[in-house]
PDB file of C-alpha atoms in Angstrom:
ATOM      1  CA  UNK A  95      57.299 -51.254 113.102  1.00 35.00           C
ATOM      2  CA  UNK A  96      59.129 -51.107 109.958  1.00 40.00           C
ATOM      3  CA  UNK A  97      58.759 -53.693 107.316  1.00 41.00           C
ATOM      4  CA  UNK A  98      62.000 -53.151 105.817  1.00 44.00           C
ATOM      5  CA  UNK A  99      65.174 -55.330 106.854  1.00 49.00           C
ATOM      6  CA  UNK A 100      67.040 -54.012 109.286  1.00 52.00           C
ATOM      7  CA  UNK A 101      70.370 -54.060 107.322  1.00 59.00           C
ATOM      8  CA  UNK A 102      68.673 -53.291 104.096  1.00 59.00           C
ATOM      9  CA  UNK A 103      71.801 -52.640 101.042  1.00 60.00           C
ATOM     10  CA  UNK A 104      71.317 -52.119  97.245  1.00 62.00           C
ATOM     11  CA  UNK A 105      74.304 -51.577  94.619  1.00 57.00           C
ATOM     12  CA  UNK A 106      74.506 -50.198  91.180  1.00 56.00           C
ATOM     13  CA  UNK A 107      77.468 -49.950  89.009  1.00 57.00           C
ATOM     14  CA  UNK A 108      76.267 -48.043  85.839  1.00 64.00           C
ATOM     15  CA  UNK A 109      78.200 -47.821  82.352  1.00 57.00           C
ATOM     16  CA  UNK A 110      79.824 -44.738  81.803  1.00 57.00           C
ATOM     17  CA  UNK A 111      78.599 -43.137  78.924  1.00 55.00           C
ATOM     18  CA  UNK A 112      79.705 -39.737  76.682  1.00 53.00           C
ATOM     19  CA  UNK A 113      77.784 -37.021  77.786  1.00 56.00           C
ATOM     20  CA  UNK A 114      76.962 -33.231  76.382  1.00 55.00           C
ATOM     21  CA  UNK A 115      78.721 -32.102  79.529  1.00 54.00           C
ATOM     22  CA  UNK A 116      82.008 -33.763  79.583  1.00 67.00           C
ATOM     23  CA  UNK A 117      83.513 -37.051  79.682  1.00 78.00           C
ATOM     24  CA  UNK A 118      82.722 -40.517  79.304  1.00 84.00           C
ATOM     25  CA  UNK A 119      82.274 -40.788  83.461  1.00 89.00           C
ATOM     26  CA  UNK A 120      81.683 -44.200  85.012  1.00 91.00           C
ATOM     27  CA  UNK A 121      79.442 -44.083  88.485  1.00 94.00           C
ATOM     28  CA  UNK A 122      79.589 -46.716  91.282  1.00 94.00           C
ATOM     29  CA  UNK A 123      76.971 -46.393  94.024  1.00 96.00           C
ATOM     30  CA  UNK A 124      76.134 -48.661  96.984  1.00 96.00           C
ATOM     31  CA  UNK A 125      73.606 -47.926  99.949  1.00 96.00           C
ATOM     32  CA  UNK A 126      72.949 -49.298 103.284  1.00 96.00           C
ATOM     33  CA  UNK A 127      70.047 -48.677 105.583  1.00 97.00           C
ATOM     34  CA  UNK A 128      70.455 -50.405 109.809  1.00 97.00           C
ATOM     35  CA  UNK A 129      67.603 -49.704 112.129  1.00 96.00           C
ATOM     36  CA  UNK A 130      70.571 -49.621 114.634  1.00 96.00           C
ATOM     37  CA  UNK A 131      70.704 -51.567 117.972  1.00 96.00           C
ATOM     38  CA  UNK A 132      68.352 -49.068 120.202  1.00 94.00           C
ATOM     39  CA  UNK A 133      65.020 -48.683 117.624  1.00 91.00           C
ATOM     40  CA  UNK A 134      62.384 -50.050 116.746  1.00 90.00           C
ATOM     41  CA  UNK A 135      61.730 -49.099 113.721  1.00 91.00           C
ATOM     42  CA  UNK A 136      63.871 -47.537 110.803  1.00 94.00           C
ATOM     43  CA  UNK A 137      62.335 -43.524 110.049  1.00 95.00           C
ATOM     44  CA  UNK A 138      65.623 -43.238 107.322  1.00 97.00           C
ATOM     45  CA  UNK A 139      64.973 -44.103 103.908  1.00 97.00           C
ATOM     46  CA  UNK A 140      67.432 -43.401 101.006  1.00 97.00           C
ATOM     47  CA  UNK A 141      67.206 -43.564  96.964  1.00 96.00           C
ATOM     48  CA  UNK A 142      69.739 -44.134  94.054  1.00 96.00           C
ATOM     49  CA  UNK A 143      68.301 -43.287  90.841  1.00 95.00           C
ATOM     50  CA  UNK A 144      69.479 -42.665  87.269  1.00 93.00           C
ATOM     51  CA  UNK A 145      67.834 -40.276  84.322  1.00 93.00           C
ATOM     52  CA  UNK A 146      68.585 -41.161  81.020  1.00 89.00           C
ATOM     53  CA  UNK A 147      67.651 -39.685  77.692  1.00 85.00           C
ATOM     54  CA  UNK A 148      68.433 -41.533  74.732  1.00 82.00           C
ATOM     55  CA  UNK A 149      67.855 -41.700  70.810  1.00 83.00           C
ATOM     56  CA  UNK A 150      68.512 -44.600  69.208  1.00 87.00           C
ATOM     57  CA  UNK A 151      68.355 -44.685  65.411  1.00 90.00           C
ATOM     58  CA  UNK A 152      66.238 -48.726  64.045  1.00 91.00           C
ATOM     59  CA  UNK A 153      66.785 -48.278  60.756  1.00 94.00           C
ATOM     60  CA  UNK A 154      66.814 -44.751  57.757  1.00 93.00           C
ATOM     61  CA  UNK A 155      68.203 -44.383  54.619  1.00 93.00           C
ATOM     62  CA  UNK A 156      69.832 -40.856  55.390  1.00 95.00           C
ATOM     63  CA  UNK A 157      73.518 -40.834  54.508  1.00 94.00           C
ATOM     64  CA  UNK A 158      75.588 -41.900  57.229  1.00 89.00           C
ATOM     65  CA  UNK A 159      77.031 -38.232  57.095  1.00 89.00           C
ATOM     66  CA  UNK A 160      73.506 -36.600  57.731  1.00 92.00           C
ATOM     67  CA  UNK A 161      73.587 -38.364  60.965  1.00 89.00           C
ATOM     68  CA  UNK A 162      74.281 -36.343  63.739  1.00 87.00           C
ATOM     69  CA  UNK A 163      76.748 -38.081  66.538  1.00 81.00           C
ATOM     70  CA  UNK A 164      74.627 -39.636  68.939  1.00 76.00           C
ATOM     71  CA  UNK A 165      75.126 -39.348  72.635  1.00 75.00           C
ATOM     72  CA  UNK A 166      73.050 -40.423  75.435  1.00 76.00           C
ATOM     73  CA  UNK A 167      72.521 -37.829  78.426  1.00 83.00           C
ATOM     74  CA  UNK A 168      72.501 -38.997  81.749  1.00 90.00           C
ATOM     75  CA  UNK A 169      71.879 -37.730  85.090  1.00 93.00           C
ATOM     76  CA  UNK A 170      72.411 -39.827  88.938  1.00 96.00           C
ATOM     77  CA  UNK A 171      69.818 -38.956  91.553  1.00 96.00           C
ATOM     78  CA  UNK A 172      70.950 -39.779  95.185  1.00 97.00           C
ATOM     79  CA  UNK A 173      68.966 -38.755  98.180  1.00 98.00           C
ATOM     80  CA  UNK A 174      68.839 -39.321 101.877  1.00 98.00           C
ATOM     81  CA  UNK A 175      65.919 -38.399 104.307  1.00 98.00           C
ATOM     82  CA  UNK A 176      65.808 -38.968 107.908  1.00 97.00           C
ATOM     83  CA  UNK A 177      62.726 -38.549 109.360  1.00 96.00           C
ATOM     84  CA  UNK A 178      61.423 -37.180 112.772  1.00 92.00           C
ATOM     85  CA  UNK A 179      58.453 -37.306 115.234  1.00 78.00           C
ATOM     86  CA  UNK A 180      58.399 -40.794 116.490  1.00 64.00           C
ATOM     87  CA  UNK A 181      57.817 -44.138 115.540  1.00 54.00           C
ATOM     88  CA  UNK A 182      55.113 -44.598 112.579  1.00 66.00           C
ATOM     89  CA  UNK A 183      55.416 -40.514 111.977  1.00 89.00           C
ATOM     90  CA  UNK A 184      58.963 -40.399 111.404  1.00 92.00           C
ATOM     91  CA  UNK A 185      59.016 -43.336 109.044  1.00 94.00           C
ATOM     92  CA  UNK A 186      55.836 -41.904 106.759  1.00 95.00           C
ATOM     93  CA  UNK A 187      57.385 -38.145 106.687  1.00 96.00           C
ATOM     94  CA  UNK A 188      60.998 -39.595 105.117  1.00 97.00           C
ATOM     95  CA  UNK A 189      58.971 -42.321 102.985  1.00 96.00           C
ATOM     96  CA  UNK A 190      56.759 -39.394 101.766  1.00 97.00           C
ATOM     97  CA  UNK A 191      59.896 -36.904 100.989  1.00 97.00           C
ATOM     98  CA  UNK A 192      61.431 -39.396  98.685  1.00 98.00           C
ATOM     99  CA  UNK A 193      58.577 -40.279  97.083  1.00 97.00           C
ATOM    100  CA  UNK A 194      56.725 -36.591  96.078  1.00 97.00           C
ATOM    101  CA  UNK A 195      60.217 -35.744  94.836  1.00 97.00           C
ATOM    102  CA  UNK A 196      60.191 -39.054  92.394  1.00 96.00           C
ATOM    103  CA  UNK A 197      56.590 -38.130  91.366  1.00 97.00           C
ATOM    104  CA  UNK A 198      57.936 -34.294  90.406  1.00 96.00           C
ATOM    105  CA  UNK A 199      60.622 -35.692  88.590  1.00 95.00           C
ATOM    106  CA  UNK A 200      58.370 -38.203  86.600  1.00 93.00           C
ATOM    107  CA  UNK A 201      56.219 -35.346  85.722  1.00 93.00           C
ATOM    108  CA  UNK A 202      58.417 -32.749  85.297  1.00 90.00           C
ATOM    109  CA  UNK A 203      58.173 -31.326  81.444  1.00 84.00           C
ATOM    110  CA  UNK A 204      61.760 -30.834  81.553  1.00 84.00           C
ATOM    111  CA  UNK A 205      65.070 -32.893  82.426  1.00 87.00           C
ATOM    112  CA  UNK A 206      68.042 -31.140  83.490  1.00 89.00           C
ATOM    113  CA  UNK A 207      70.718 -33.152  81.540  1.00 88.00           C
ATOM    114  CA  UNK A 208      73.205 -30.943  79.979  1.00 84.00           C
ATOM    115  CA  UNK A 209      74.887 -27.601  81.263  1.00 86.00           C
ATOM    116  CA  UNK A 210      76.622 -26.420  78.497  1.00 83.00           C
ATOM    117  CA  UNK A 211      74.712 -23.788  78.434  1.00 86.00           C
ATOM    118  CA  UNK A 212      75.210 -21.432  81.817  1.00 89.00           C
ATOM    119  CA  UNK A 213      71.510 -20.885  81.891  1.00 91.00           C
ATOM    120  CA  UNK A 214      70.480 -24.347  82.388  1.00 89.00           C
ATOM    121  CA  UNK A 215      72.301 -24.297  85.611  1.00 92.00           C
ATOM    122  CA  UNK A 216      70.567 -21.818  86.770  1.00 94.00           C
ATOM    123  CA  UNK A 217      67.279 -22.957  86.057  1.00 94.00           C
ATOM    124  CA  UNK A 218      68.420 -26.259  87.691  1.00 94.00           C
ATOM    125  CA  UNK A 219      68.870 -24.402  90.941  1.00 94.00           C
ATOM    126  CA  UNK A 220      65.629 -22.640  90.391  1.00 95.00           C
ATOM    127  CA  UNK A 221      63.811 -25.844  89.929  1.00 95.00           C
ATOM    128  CA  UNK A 222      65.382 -27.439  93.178  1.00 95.00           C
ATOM    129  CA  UNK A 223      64.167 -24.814  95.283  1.00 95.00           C
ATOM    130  CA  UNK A 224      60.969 -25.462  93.838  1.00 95.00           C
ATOM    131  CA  UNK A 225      60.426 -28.928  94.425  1.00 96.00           C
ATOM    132  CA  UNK A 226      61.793 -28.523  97.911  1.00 96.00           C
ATOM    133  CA  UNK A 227      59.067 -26.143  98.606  1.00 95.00           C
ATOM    134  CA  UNK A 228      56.606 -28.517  96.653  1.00 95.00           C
ATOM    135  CA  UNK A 229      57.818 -31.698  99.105  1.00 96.00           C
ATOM    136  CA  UNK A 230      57.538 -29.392 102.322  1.00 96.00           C
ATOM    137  CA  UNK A 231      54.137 -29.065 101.624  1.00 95.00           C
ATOM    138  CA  UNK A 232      53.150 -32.441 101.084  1.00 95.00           C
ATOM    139  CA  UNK A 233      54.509 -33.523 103.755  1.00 95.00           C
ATOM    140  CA  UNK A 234      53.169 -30.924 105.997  1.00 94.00           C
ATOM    141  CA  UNK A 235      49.803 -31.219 104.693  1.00 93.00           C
ATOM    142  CA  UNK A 236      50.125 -34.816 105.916  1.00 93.00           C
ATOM    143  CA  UNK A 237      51.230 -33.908 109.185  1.00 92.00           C
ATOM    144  CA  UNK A 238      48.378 -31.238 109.796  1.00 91.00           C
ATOM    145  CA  UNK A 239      45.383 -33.672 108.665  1.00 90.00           C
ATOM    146  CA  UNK A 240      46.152 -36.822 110.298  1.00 85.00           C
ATOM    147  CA  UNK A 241      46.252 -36.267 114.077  1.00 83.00           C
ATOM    148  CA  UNK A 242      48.902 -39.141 114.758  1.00 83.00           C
ATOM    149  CA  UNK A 243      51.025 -37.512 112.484  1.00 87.00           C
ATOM    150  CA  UNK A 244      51.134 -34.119 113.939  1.00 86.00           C
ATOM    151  CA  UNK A 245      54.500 -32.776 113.965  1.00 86.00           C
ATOM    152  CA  UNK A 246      56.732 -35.142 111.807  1.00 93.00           C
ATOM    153  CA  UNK A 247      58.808 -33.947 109.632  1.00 95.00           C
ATOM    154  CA  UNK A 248      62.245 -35.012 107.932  1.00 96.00           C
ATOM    155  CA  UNK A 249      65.613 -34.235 106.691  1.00 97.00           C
ATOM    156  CA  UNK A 250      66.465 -34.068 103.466  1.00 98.00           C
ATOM    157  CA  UNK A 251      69.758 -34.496 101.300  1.00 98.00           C
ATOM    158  CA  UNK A 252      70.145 -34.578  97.585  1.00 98.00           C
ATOM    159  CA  UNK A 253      72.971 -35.143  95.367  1.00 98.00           C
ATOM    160  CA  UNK A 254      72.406 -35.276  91.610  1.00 97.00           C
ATOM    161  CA  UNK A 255      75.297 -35.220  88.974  1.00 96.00           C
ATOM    162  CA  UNK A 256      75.491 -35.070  85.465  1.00 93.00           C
ATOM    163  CA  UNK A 257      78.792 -36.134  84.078  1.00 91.00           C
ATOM    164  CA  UNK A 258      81.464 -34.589  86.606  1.00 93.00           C
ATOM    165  CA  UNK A 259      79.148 -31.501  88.032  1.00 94.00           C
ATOM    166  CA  UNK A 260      77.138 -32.479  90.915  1.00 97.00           C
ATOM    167  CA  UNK A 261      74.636 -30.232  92.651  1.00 97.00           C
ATOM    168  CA  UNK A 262      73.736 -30.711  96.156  1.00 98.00           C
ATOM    169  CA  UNK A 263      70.565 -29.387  97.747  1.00 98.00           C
ATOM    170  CA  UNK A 264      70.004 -30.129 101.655  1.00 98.00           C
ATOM    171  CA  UNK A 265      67.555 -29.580 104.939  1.00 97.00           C
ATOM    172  CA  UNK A 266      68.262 -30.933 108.004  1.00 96.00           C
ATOM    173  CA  UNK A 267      71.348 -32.172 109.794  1.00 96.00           C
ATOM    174  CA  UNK A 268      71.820 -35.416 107.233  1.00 98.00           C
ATOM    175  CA  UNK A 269      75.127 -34.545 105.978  1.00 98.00           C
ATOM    176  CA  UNK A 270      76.617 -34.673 102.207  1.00 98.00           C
ATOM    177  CA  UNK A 271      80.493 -35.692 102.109  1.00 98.00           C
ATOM    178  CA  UNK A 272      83.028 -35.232  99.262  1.00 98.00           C
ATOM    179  CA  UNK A 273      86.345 -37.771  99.359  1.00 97.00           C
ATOM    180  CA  UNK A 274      88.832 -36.109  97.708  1.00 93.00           C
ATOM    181  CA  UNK A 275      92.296 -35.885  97.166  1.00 89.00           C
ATOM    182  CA  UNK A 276      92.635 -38.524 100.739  1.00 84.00           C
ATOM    183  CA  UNK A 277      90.598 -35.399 102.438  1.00 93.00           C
ATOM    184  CA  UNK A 278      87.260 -35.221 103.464  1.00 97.00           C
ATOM    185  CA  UNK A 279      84.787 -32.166 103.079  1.00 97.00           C
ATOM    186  CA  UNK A 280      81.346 -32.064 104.533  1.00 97.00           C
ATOM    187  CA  UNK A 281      79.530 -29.918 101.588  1.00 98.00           C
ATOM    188  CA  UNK A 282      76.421 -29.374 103.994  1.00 97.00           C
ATOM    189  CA  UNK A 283      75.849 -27.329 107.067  1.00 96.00           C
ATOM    190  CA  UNK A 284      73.596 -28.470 110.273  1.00 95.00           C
ATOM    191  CA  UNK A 285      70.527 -27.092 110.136  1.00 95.00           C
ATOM    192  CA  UNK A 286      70.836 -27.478 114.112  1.00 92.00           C
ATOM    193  CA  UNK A 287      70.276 -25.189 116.870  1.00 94.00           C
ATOM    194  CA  UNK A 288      73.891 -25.930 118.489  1.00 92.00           C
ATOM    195  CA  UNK A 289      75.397 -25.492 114.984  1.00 92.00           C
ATOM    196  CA  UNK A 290      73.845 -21.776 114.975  1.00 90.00           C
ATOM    197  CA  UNK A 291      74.941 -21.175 118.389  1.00 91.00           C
ATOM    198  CA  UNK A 292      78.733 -21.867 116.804  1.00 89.00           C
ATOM    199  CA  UNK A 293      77.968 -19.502 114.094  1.00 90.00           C
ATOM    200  CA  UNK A 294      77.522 -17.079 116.226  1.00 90.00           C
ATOM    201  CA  UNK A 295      79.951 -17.569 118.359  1.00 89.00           C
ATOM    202  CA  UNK A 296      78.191 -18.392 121.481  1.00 90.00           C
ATOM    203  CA  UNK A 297      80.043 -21.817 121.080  1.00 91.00           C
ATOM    204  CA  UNK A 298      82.987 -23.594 119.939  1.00 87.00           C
ATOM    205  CA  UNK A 299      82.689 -25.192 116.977  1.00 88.00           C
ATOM    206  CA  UNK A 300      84.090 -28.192 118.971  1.00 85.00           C
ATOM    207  CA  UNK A 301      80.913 -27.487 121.775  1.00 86.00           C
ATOM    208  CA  UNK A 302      78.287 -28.822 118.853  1.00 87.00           C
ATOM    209  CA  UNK A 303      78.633 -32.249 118.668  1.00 85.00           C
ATOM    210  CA  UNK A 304      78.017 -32.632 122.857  1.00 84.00           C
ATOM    211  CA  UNK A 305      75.594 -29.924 122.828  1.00 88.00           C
ATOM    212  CA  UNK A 306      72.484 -30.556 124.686  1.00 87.00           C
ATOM    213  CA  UNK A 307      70.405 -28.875 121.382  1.00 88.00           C
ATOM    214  CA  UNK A 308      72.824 -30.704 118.716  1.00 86.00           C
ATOM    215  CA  UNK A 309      69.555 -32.384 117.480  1.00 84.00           C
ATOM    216  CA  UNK A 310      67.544 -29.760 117.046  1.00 90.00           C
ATOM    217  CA  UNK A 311      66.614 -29.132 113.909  1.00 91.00           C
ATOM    218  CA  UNK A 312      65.896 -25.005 112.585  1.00 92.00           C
ATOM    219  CA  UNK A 313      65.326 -26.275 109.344  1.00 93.00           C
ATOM    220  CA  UNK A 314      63.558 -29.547 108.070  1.00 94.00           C
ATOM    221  CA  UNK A 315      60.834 -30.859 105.448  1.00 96.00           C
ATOM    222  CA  UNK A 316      57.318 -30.688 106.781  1.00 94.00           C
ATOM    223  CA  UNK A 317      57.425 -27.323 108.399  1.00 92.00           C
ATOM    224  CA  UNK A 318      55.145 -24.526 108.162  1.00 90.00           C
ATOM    225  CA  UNK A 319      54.587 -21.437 105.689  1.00 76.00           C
ATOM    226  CA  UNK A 320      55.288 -21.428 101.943  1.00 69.00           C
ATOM    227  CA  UNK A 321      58.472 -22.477 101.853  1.00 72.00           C
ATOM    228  CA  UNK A 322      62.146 -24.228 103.039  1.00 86.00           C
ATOM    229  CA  UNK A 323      65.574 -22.030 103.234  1.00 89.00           C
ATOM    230  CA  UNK A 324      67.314 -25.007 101.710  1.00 95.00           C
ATOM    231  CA  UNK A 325      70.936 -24.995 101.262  1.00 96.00           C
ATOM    232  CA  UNK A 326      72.247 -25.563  97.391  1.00 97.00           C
ATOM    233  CA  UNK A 327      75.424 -25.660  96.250  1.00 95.00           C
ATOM    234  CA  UNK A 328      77.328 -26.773  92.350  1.00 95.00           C
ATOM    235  CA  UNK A 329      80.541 -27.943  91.907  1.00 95.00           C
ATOM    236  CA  UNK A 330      82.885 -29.703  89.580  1.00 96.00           C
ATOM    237  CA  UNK A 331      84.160 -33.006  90.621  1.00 96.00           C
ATOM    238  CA  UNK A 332      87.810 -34.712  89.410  1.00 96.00           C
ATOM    239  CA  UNK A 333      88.648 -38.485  88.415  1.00 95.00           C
ATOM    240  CA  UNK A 334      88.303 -40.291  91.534  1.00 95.00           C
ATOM    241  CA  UNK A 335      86.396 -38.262  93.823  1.00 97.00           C
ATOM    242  CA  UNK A 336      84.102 -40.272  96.079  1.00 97.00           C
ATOM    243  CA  UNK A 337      80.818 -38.715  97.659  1.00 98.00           C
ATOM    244  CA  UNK A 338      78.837 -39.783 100.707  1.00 98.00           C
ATOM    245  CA  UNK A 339      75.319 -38.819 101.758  1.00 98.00           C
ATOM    246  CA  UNK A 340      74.758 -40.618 105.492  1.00 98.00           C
ATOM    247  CA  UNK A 341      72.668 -39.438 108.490  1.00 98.00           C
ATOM    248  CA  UNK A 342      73.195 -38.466 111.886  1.00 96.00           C
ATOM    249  CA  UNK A 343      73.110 -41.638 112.780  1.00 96.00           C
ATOM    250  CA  UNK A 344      76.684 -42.205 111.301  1.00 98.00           C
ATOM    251  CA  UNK A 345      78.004 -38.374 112.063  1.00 97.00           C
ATOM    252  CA  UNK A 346      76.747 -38.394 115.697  1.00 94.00           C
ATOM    253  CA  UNK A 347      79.087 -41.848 116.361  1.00 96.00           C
ATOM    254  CA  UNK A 348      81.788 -41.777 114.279  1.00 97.00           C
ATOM    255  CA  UNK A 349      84.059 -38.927 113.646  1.00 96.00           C
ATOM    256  CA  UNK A 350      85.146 -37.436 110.295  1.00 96.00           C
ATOM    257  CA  UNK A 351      88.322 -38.909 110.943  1.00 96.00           C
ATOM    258  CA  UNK A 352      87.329 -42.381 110.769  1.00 97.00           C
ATOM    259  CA  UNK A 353      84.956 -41.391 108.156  1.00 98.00           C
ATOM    260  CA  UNK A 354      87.601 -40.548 105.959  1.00 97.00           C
ATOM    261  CA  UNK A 355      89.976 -43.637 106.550  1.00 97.00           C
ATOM    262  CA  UNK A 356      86.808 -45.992 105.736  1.00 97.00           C
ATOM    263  CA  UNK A 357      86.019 -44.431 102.784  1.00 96.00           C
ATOM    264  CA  UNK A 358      89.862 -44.114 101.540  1.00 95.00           C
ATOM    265  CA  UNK A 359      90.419 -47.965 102.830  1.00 94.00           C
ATOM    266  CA  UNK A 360      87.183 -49.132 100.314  1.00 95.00           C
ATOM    267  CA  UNK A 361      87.948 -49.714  96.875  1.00 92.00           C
ATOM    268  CA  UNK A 362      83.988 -50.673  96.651  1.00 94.00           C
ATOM    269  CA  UNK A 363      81.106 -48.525  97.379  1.00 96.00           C
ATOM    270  CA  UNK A 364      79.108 -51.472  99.173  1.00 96.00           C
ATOM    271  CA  UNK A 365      82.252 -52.281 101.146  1.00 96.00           C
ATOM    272  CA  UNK A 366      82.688 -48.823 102.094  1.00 97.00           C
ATOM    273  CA  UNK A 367      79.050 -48.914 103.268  1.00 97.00           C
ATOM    274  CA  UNK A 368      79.303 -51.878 105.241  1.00 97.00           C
ATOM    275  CA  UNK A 369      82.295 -50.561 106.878  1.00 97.00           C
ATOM    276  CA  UNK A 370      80.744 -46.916 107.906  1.00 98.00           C
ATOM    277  CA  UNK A 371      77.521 -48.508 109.343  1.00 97.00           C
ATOM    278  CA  UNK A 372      79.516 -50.902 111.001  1.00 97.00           C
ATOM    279  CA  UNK A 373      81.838 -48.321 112.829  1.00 98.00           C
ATOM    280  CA  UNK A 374      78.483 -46.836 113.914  1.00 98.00           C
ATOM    281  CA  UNK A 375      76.964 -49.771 115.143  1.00 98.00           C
ATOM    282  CA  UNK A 376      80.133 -50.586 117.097  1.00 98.00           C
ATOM    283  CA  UNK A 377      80.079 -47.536 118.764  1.00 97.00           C
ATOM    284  CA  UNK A 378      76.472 -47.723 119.702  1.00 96.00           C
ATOM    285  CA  UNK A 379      74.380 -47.626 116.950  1.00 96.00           C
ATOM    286  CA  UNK A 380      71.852 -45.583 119.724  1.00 94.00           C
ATOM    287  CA  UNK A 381      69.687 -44.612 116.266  1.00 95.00           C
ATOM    288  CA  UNK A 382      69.183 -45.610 112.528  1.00 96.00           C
ATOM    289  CA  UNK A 383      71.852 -44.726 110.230  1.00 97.00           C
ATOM    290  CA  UNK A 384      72.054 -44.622 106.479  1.00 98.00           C
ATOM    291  CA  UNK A 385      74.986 -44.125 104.185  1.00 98.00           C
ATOM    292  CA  UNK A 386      74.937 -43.769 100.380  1.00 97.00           C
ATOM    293  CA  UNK A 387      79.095 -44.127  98.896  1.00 97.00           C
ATOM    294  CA  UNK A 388      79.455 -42.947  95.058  1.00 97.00           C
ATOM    295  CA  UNK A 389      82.571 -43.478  93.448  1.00 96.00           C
ATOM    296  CA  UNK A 390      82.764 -41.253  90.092  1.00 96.00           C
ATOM    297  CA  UNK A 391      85.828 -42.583  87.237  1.00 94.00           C
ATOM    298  CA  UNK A 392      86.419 -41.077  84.485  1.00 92.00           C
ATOM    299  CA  UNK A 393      87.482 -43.312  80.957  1.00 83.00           C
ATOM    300  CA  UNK A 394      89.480 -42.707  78.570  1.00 75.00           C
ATOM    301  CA  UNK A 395      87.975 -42.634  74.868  1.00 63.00           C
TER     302      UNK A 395
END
């Protein structure tokens, strides 16, 4: 059984800061994790982080006009994983996710904090297909040399913004919202079986979410071969835009709809949190569910 609480919240209102990239751009994040009112155990597990790069002058004689203007770069990390194959398996495969992608970031030689320059967006994308392939195997490995693990596995969602572009990379049937305008986009697709029976037409799009195979996942972290098909996406985000990474847990009780009102009806991301994973637990709350609420303003100078 899971050690962590069953209603388990964190918050983080960082500073907003000048970047290379735009802006000074103020972030608000809450998250809240509920092992639901059928479970046992929680197999979700989310992650707010922030990368910062920073030089800070102590003390030189250099003319003040020899001194560059000094900015510090900044990039949010925001990640949901839900994991799969039952009890202790389910919870190890999401735990594992999170943590492998922490330990690439840590280590990585290079951190993605200003796109400027066109290129660096693309190498961005190139190395988020990369560590998704890197997590896949770890976790599979896992899964394939302990014999009570066999066959876990785990969604995966990822947000991470610098300044007002956020890039999204996904697996799974979590989901990745954007608030904006009063509207409400889901930026991910279901990696589902009954979501690739709409696509091709051999359903309503209406059909998937009572589809007998709506939980099926064609895609997810820990499966075999070399690599993931993970979906990644860039956009530009406005003043006032508010993002939402949740898992099925949320989606399967409560309808975008209602999604949409709750997050427009929050001023606060930890209120809008409390408010999803309460509308899910009202209407159920059959498994765990997770919701991560960002809330990006942008300052004037």
């Amino acid at each position: 059984m899971s050690t962590h609480d069953p209603s388990l919240s964190d918050t983080g209102e960082f500073p907003a800061v000048p970047t290379a990239s735009g802006p000074r751009v103020q972030v608000r994040a809450a998250a809240r994790s509920h092992v639901g009112r059928v479970r046992r155990n929680n197999e979700d597990h989310y992650l707010i982080a922030r990368i910062r790069r920073q030089l800070e002058i102590a003390s030189t004689n250099l003319d003040p006009y020899l001194i560059p203007p000094l900015r510090e770069e900044i990039g949010y990390i925001f990640a949901i994983a839900d994991g799969m194959g039952g009890m202790a398996s389910g919870e190890e495969a999401s735990r594992l996710a999170l943590s492998a992608g922490l330990e690439l970031v840590r280590d990585a030689n290079k951190w993605h904090l200003d796109f400027t320059d066109p290129a660096e967006v693309d190498d961005l994308k190139e190395t988020c297909l990369r560590y998704f392939r890197q997590i896949n195997r770890r976790v599979y490995e896992r899964a394939t040399s302990h014999a009570a693990m066999e066959g876990m596995g785990t969604t995966l969602s990822v947000a991470y913004s610098v300044g007002l572009r956020l890039f999204v990379i996904h697996v799974g049937d979590s989901r990745v919202y954007l608030s904006h305008g009063g509207g409400l986009e889901q930026l991910t697709l279901d990696h589902t079986v009954a979501q690739d029976l709409a696509i091709s037409g051999k359903i309503t799009q209406s059909q998937v979410k009572s589809h007998r195979l709506r939980n099926v996942l064609t895609k997810y972290v820990g499966s075999p071969g070399e690599g993931i098909d993970a979906q990644l996406q860039s956009l530009d985000l406005v003043d006032g835009d508010r993002l939402l990474l949740c898992s099925d847990g949320l989606t399967d009780l409560v309808d975008d709809a209602t999604i949409a009102e709750l997050l427009r009806a929050a001023d606060d991301p930890q209120d809008a949190c409390d408010r999803l994973i309460d509308a899910a637990l009202q209407a159920g709350g059959r498994d765990n569910v997770s919701a991560i609420v960002v809330h990006y303003l942008v300052e004037d100078d």
